GROMACS .gro file of C-alpha atoms in nm:
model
  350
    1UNK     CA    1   3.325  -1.270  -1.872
    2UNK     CA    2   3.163  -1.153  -2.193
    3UNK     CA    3   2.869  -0.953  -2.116
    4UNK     CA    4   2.658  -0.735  -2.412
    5UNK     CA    5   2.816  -0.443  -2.536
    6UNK     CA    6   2.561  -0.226  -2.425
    7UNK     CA    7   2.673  -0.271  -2.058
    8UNK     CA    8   2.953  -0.162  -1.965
    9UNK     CA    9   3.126  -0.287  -1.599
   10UNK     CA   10   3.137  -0.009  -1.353
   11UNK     CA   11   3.168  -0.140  -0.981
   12UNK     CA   12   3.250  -0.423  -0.747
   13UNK     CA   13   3.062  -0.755  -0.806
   14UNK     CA   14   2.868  -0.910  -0.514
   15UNK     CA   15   2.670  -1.260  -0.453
   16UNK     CA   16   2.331  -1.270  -0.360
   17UNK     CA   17   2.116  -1.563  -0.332
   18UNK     CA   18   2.021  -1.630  -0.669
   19UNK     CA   19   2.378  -1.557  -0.761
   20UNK     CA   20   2.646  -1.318  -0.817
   21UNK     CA   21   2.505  -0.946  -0.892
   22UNK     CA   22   2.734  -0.680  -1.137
   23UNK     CA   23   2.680  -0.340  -1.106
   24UNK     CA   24   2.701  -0.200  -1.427
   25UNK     CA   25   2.614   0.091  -1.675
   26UNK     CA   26   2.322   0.093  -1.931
   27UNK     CA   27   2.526   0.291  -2.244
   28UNK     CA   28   2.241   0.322  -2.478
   29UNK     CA   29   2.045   0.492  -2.202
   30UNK     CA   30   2.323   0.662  -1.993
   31UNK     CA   31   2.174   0.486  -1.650
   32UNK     CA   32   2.316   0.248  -1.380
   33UNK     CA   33   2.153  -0.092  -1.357
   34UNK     CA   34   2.252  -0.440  -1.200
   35UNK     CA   35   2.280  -0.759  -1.353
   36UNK     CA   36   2.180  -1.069  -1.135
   37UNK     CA   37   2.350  -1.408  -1.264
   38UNK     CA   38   2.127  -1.700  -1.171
   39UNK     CA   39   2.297  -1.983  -1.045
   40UNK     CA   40   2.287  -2.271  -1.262
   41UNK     CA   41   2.103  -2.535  -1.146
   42UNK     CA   42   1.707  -2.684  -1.206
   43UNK     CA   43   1.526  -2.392  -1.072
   44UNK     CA   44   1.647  -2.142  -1.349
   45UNK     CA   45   1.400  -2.198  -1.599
   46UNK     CA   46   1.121  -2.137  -1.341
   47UNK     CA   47   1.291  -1.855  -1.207
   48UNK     CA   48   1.333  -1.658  -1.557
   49UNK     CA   49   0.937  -1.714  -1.594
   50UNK     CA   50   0.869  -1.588  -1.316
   51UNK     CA   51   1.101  -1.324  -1.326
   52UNK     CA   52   0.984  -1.238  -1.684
   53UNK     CA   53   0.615  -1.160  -1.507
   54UNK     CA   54   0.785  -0.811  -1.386
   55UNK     CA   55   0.945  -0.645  -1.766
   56UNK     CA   56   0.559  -0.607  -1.818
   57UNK     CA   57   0.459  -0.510  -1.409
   58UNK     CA   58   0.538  -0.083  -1.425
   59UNK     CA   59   0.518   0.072  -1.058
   60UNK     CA   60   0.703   0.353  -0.901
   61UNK     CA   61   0.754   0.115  -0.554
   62UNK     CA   62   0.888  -0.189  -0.714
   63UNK     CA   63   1.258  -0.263  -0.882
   64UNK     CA   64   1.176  -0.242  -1.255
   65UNK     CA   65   1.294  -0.539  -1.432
   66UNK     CA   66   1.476  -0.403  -1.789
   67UNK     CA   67   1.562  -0.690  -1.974
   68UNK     CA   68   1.682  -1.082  -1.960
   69UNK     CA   69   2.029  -1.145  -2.093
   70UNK     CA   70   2.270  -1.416  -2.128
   71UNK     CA   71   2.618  -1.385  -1.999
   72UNK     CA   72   2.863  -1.690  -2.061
   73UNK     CA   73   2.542  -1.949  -2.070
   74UNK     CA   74   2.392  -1.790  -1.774
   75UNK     CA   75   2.067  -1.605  -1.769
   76UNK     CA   76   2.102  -1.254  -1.590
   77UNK     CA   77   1.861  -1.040  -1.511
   78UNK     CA   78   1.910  -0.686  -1.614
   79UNK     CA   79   1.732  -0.480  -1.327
   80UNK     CA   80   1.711  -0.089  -1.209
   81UNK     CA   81   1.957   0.013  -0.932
   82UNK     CA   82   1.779   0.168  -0.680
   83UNK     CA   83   2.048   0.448  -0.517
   84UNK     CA   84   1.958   0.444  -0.140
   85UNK     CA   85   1.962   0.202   0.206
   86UNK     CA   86   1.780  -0.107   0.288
   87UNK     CA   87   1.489  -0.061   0.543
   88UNK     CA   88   1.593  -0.121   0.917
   89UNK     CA   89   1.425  -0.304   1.225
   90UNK     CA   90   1.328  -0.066   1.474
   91UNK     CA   91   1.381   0.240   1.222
   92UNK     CA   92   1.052   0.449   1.265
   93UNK     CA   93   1.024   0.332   1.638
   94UNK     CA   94   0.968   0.677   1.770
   95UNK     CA   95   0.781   0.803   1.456
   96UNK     CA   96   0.479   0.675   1.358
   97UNK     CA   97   0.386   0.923   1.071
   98UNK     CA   98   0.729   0.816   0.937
   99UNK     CA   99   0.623   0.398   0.957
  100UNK     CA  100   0.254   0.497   0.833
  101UNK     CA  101   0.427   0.677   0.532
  102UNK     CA  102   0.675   0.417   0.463
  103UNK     CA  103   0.387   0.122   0.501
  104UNK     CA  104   0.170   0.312   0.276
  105UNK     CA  105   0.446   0.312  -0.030
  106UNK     CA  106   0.502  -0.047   0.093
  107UNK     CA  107   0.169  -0.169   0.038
  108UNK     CA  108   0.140   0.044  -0.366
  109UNK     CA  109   0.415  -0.155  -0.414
  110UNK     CA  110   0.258  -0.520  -0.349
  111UNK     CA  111  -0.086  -0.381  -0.466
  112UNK     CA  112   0.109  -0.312  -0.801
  113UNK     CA  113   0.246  -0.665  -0.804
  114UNK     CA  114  -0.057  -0.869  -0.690
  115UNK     CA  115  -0.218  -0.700  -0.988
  116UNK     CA  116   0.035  -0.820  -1.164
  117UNK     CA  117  -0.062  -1.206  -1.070
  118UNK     CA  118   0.274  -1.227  -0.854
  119UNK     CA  119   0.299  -1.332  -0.531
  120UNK     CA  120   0.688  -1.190  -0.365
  121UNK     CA  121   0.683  -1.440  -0.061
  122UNK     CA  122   0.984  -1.251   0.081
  123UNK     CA  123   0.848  -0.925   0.195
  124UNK     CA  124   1.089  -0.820   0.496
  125UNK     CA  125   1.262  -0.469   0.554
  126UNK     CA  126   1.599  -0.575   0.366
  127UNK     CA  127   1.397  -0.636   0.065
  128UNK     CA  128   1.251  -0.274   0.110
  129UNK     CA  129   1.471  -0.011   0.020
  130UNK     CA  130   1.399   0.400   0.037
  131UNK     CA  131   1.547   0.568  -0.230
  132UNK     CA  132   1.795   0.906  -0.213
  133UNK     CA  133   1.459   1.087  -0.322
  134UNK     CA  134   1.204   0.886  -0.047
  135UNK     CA  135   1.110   0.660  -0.299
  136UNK     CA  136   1.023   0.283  -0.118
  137UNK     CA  137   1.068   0.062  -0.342
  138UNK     CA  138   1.016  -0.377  -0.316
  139UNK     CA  139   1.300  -0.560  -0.468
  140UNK     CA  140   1.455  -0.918  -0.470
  141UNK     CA  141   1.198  -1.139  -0.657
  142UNK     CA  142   1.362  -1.462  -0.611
  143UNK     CA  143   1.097  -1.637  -0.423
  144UNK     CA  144   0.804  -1.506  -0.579
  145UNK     CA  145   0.536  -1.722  -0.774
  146UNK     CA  146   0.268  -1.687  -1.008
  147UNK     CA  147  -0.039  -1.692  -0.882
  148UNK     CA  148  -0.143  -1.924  -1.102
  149UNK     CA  149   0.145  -2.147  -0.992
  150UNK     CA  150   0.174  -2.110  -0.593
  151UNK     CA  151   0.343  -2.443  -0.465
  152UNK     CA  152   0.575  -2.541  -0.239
  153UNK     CA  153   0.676  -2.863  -0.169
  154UNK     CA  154   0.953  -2.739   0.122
  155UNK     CA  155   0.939  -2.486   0.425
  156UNK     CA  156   1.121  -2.185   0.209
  157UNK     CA  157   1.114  -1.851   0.293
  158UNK     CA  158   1.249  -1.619   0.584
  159UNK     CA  159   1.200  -1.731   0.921
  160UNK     CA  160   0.968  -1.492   1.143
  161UNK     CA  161   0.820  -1.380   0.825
  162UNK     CA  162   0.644  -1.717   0.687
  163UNK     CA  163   0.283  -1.683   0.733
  164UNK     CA  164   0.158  -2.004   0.940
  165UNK     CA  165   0.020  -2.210   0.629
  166UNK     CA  166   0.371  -2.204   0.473
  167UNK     CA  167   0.537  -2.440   0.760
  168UNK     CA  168   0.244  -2.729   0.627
  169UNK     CA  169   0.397  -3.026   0.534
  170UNK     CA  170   0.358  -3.178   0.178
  171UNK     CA  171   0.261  -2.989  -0.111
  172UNK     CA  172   0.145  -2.632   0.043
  173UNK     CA  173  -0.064  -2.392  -0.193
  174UNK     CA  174  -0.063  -2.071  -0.124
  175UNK     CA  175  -0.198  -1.731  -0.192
  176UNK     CA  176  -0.110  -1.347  -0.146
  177UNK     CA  177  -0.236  -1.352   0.182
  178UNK     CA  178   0.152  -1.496   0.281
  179UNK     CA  179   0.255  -1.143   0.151
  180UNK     CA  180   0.017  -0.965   0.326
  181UNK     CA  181   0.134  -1.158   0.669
  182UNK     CA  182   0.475  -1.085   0.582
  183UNK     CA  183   0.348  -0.713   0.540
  184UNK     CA  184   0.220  -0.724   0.897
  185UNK     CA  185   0.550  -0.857   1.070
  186UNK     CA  186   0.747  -0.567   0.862
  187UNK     CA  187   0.541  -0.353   0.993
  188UNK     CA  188   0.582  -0.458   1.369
  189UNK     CA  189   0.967  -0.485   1.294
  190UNK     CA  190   0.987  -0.173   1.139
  191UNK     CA  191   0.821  -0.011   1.459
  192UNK     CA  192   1.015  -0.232   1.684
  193UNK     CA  193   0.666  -0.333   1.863
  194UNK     CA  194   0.691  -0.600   2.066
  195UNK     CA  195   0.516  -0.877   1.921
  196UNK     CA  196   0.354  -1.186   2.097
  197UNK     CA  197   0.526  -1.480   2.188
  198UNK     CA  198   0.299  -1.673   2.020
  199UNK     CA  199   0.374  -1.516   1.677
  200UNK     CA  200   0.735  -1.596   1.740
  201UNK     CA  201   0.723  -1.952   1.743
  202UNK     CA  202   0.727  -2.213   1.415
  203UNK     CA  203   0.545  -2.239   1.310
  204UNK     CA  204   0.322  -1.878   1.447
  205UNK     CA  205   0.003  -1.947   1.647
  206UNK     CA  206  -0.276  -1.720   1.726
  207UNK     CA  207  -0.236  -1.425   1.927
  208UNK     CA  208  -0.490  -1.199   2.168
  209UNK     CA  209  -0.673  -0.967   2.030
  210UNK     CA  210  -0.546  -0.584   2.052
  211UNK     CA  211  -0.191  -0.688   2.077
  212UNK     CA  212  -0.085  -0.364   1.853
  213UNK     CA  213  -0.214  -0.145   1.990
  214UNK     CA  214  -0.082  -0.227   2.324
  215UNK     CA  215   0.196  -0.240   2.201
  216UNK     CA  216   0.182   0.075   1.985
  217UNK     CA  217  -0.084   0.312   2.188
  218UNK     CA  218  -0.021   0.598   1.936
  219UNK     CA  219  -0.116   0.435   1.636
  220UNK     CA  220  -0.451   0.504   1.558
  221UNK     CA  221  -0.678   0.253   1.627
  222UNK     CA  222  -0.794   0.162   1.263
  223UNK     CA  223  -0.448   0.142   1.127
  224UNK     CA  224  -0.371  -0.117   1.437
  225UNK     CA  225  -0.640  -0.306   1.348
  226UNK     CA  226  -0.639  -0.347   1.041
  227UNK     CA  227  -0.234  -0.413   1.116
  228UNK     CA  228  -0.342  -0.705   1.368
  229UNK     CA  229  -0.612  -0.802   1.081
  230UNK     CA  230  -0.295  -0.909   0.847
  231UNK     CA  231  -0.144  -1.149   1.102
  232UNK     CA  232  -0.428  -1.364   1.180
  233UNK     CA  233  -0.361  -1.760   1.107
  234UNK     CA  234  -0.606  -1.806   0.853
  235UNK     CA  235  -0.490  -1.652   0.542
  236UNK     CA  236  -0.860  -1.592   0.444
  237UNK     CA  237  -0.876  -1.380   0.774
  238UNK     CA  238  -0.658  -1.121   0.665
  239UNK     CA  239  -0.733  -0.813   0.437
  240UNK     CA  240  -0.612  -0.750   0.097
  241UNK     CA  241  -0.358  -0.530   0.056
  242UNK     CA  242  -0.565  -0.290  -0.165
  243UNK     CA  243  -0.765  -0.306   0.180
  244UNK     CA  244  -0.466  -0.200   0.345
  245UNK     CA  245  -0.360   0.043   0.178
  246UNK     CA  246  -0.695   0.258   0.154
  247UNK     CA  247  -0.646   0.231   0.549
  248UNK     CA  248  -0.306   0.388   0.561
  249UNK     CA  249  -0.399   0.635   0.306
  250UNK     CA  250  -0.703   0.783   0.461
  251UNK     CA  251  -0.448   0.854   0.720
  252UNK     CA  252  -0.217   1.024   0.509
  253UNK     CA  253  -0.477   1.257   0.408
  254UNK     CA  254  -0.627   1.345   0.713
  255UNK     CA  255  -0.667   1.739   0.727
  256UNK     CA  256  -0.611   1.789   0.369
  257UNK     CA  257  -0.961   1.754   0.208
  258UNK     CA  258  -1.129   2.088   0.083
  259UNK     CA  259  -1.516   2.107   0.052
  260UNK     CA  260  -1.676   2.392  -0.173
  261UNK     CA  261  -2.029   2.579  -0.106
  262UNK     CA  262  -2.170   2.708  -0.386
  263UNK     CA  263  -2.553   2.860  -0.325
  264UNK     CA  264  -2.583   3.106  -0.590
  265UNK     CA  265  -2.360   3.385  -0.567
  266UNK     CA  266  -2.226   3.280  -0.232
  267UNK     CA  267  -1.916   3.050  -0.228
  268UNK     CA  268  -1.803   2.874   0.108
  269UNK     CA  269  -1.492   2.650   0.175
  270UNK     CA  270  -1.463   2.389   0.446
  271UNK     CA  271  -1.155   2.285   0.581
  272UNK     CA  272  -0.938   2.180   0.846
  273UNK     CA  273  -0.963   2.544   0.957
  274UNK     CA  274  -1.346   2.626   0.896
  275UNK     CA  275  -1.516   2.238   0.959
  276UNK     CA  276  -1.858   2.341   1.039
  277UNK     CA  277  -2.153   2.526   0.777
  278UNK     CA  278  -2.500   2.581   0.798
  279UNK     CA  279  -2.694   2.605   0.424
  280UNK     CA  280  -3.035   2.700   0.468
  281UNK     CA  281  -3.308   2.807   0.213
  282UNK     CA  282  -3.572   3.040   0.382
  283UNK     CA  283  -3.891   3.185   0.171
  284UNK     CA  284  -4.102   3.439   0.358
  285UNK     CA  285  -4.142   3.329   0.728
  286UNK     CA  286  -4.142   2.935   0.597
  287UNK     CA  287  -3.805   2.723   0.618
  288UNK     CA  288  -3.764   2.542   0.327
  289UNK     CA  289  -3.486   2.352   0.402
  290UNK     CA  290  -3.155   2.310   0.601
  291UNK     CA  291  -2.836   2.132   0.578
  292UNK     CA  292  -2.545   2.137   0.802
  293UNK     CA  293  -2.227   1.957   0.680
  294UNK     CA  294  -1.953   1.859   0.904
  295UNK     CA  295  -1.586   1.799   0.840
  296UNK     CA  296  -1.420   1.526   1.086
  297UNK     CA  297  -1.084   1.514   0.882
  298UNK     CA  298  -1.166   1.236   0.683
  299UNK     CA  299  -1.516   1.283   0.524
  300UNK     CA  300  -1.820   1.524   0.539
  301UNK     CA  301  -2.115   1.429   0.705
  302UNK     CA  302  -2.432   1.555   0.775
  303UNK     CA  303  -2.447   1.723   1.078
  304UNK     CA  304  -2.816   1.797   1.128
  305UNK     CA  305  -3.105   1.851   0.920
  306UNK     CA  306  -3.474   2.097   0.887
  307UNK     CA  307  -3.741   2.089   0.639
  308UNK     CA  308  -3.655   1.928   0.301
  309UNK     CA  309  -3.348   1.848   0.190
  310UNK     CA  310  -3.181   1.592  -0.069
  311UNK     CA  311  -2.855   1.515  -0.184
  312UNK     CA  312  -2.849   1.406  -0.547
  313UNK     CA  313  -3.209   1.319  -0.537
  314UNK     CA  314  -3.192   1.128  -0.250
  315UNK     CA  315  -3.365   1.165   0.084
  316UNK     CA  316  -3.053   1.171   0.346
  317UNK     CA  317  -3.031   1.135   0.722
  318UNK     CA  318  -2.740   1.302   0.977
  319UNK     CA  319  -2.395   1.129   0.960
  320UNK     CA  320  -2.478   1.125   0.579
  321UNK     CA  321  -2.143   1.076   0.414
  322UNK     CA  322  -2.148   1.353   0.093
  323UNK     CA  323  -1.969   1.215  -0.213
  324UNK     CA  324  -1.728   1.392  -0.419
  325UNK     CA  325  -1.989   1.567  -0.609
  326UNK     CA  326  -2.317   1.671  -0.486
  327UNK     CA  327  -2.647   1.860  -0.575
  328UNK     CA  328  -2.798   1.956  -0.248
  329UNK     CA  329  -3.219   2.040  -0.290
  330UNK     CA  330  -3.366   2.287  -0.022
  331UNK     CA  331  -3.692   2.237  -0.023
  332UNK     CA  332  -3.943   2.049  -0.213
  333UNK     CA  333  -4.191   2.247  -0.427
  334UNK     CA  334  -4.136   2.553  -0.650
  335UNK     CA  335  -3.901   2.781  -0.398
  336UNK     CA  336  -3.664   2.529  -0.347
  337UNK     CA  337  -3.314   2.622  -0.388
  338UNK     CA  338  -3.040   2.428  -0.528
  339UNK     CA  339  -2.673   2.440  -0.386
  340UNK     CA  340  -2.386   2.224  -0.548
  341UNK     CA  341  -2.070   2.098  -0.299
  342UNK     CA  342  -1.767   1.954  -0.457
  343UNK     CA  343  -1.495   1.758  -0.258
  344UNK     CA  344  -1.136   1.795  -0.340
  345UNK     CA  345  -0.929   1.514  -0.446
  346UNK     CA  346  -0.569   1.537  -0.262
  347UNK     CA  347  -0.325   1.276  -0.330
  348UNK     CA  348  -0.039   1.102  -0.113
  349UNK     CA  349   0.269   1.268  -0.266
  350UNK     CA  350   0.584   0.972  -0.231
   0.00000   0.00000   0.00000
C-alpha cells in the first residue's frame, strides 16, 4: 500500500464502516492522525463532498478533518486522532453534574456543525468520545448530509436513535431536528434513565409528558424539559440545539456570576456569598429613590423598589432582570444620584 510520504504507518489497521482506518503519523507536523479508506463503491463521491464540508468546520468538540488523500485509487480521509474512550451507556448514571457537563460539550459540538450546514444523523455515545484532557469531542461523519441535500430514500441510521420521521417510507427529507432527537436518546442512555416503552418501538411514538423527570428526579426541572422537548415526534416540536445548549449552560454557571456596585466612592459585590443589596439615594428627609437587586444564581433581579428609579433610562418593575451593564437613576430631578452595576461574564471551561 503506497500511502504519501508525509505519513508514515505507526499502528494496527482496523475496519470501520466506511472502510478500513490506519493509524498513522503526520511527519511534517510531528502529530498522530488516522486515515479512513472509503470503500469503493457508488456512494464515495457523495461521501468525499460531504466529508469535504468539515476541512473548513473548526470546533474544539468535533474530529477535525486535515486533508483528503488518495491511497492506491481510494479516497482516504486524513482525520485527527482523538487519544481517549468512547462514551458509555449508563456512564454518568449516578452523576448528573458529570452528564450535564458532558451534554453541554455535546451539544457545542453539533451547534458547531449545524452552523456548518451539516447534519451528523448518527449522534449516539460511541460516536462521542472524551479526550485524555476532558475534551468531548463528535466523530464518525459517515452518515451525515448537507443540509442542503437531506434525503433518504432507505431506513439508515442506528436503531433506537432514528428520530420517528426517518422510518417514513419513500423519499424522506429531513432536517437537524433528527440530530437533536438523537441528542435526546444519548442523553437518556448516557444517564441510563429508563425511557418509555413507547419511544422504544419502530418506529418511536409519543410518550407522556414528564417522563424525565420521573425518571431522573434530580435533574433540574428545566434541563428535563427541555431534554423531553428534543424527543417529541414532530421534528418541528423540538428545540434547536443552540436552544439546548444555552439550557445546559446556564446550569453550568450557576453560582459563578459576580455583580459590581458602584455609587460613588462606595463599591459593592454580589455573589453567591452576599445575594442581597439595598442602593438607596436619600436627600434631606426626602427618599429619592431605592433599588434592591437580588441574586438567584442565575440572574439579578429586582427585588423591590421606592421613589424613582431607572435602569438605563428605563422605568423598571420588581423581578426586573439587570443586563450586563447598567446605569441605575435614583431619583428624578436635580438630586438624583447615579450608580453603575456591571455583571461578570464567566465561561464554561471544557
Amino acid at each position: 500500500m503506497m500511502i504519501p510520504s508525509r505519513y508514515e504507518l505507526c499502528g494496527n489497521n482496523d475496519t470501520g464502516g466506511m472502510g478500513d482506518i490506519l493509524y498513522c503519523k503526520d511527519k511534517h507536523l510531528q502529530r498522530d492522525v488516522i486515515i479512513k479508506l472509503l470503500k469503493g463503491d457508488a456512494e464515495q463521491r457523495r461521501l468525499i463532498d460531504e466529508q469535504k464540508s468539515l476541512i473548513q468546520l473548526r470546533s474544539k468538540h468535533v474530529v477535525q478533518l486535515y486533508d483528503v488523500v488518495n491511497i492506491d485509487n481510494q479516497s482516504g480521509l486524513v482525520l485527527e486522532f482523538i487519544k481517549g474512550e468512547d462514551l458509555k451507556n449508563g456512564l454518568y448514571e449516578s452523576n448528573m453534574k458529570g452528564l450535564i457537563e458532558v451534554l453541554w460539550q455535546v451539544a457545542c459540538g453539533l451547534s458547531d456543525i449545524h452552523k456548518a450546514g451539516i447534519i451528523h444523523r448518527d449522534i449516539k455515545p460511541n460516536n462521542i468520545r472524551r479526550d485524555n484532557i476532558g475534551v468531548i469531542k463528535v466523530f464518525d461523519f459517515g452518515l451525515s448530509r448537507k443540509l442542503d441535500s437531506a434525503k433518504t430514500h432507505s431506513v439508515i441510521g442506528t436503531v433506537g436513535y432514528m428520530a420517528p420521521e426517518l422510518w417514513k417510507c419513500g423519499e424522506v427529507e429531513f432536517t437537524t431536528a433528527v440530530d437533536v432527537y438523537a441528542f435526546g436518546i444519548t442523553a437518556m442512555a448516557l444517564s441510563n434513565a429508563i425511557v418509555p416503552r413507547e419511544l422504544l418501538e419502530f418506529p418511536p411514538r409519543c410518550a407522556n409528558n414528564g417522563w424525565v423527570k420521573n425518571s431522573l428526579p434530580s435533574l433540574d426541572s428545566d434541563i428535563a424539559e427541555i431534554l423531553e422537548r428534543c424527543l417529541e415526534y414532530k421534528p418541528e416540536a423540538r428545540p434547536t440545539i443552540d436552544q439546548v445548549e444555552k439550557i445546559l449552560r446556564k446550569h453550568l454557571l450557576k453560582d459563578k456570576h459576580k455583580g459590581l456596585i458602584v455609587m460613588g466612592n462606595e463599591v459593592r459585590e454580589l455573589n453567591n456569598q452576599n445575594r442581597r443589596a439595598k442602593i438607596s439615594s436619600i436627600h434631606g428627609n426626602n427618599l429619592n429613590g431605592e433599588i434592591t437587586i437580588e441574586y438567584d444564581s442565575y440572574e439579578f433581579k429586582v427585588a423591590a423598589i421606592g421613589g424613582s428609579v431607572t435602569v438605563n433610562n428605563e422605568v423598571i418593575k420588581v423581578g426586573y432582570i439587570l443586563p450586563g451593564a447598567s446605569v441605575i437613576t435614583l431619583g428624578s430631578d436635580s438630586n438624583r444620584r447615579f450608580v453603575t452595576f456591571d455583571i461578570s461574564n464567566p465561561e464554561v471551561v471544557s
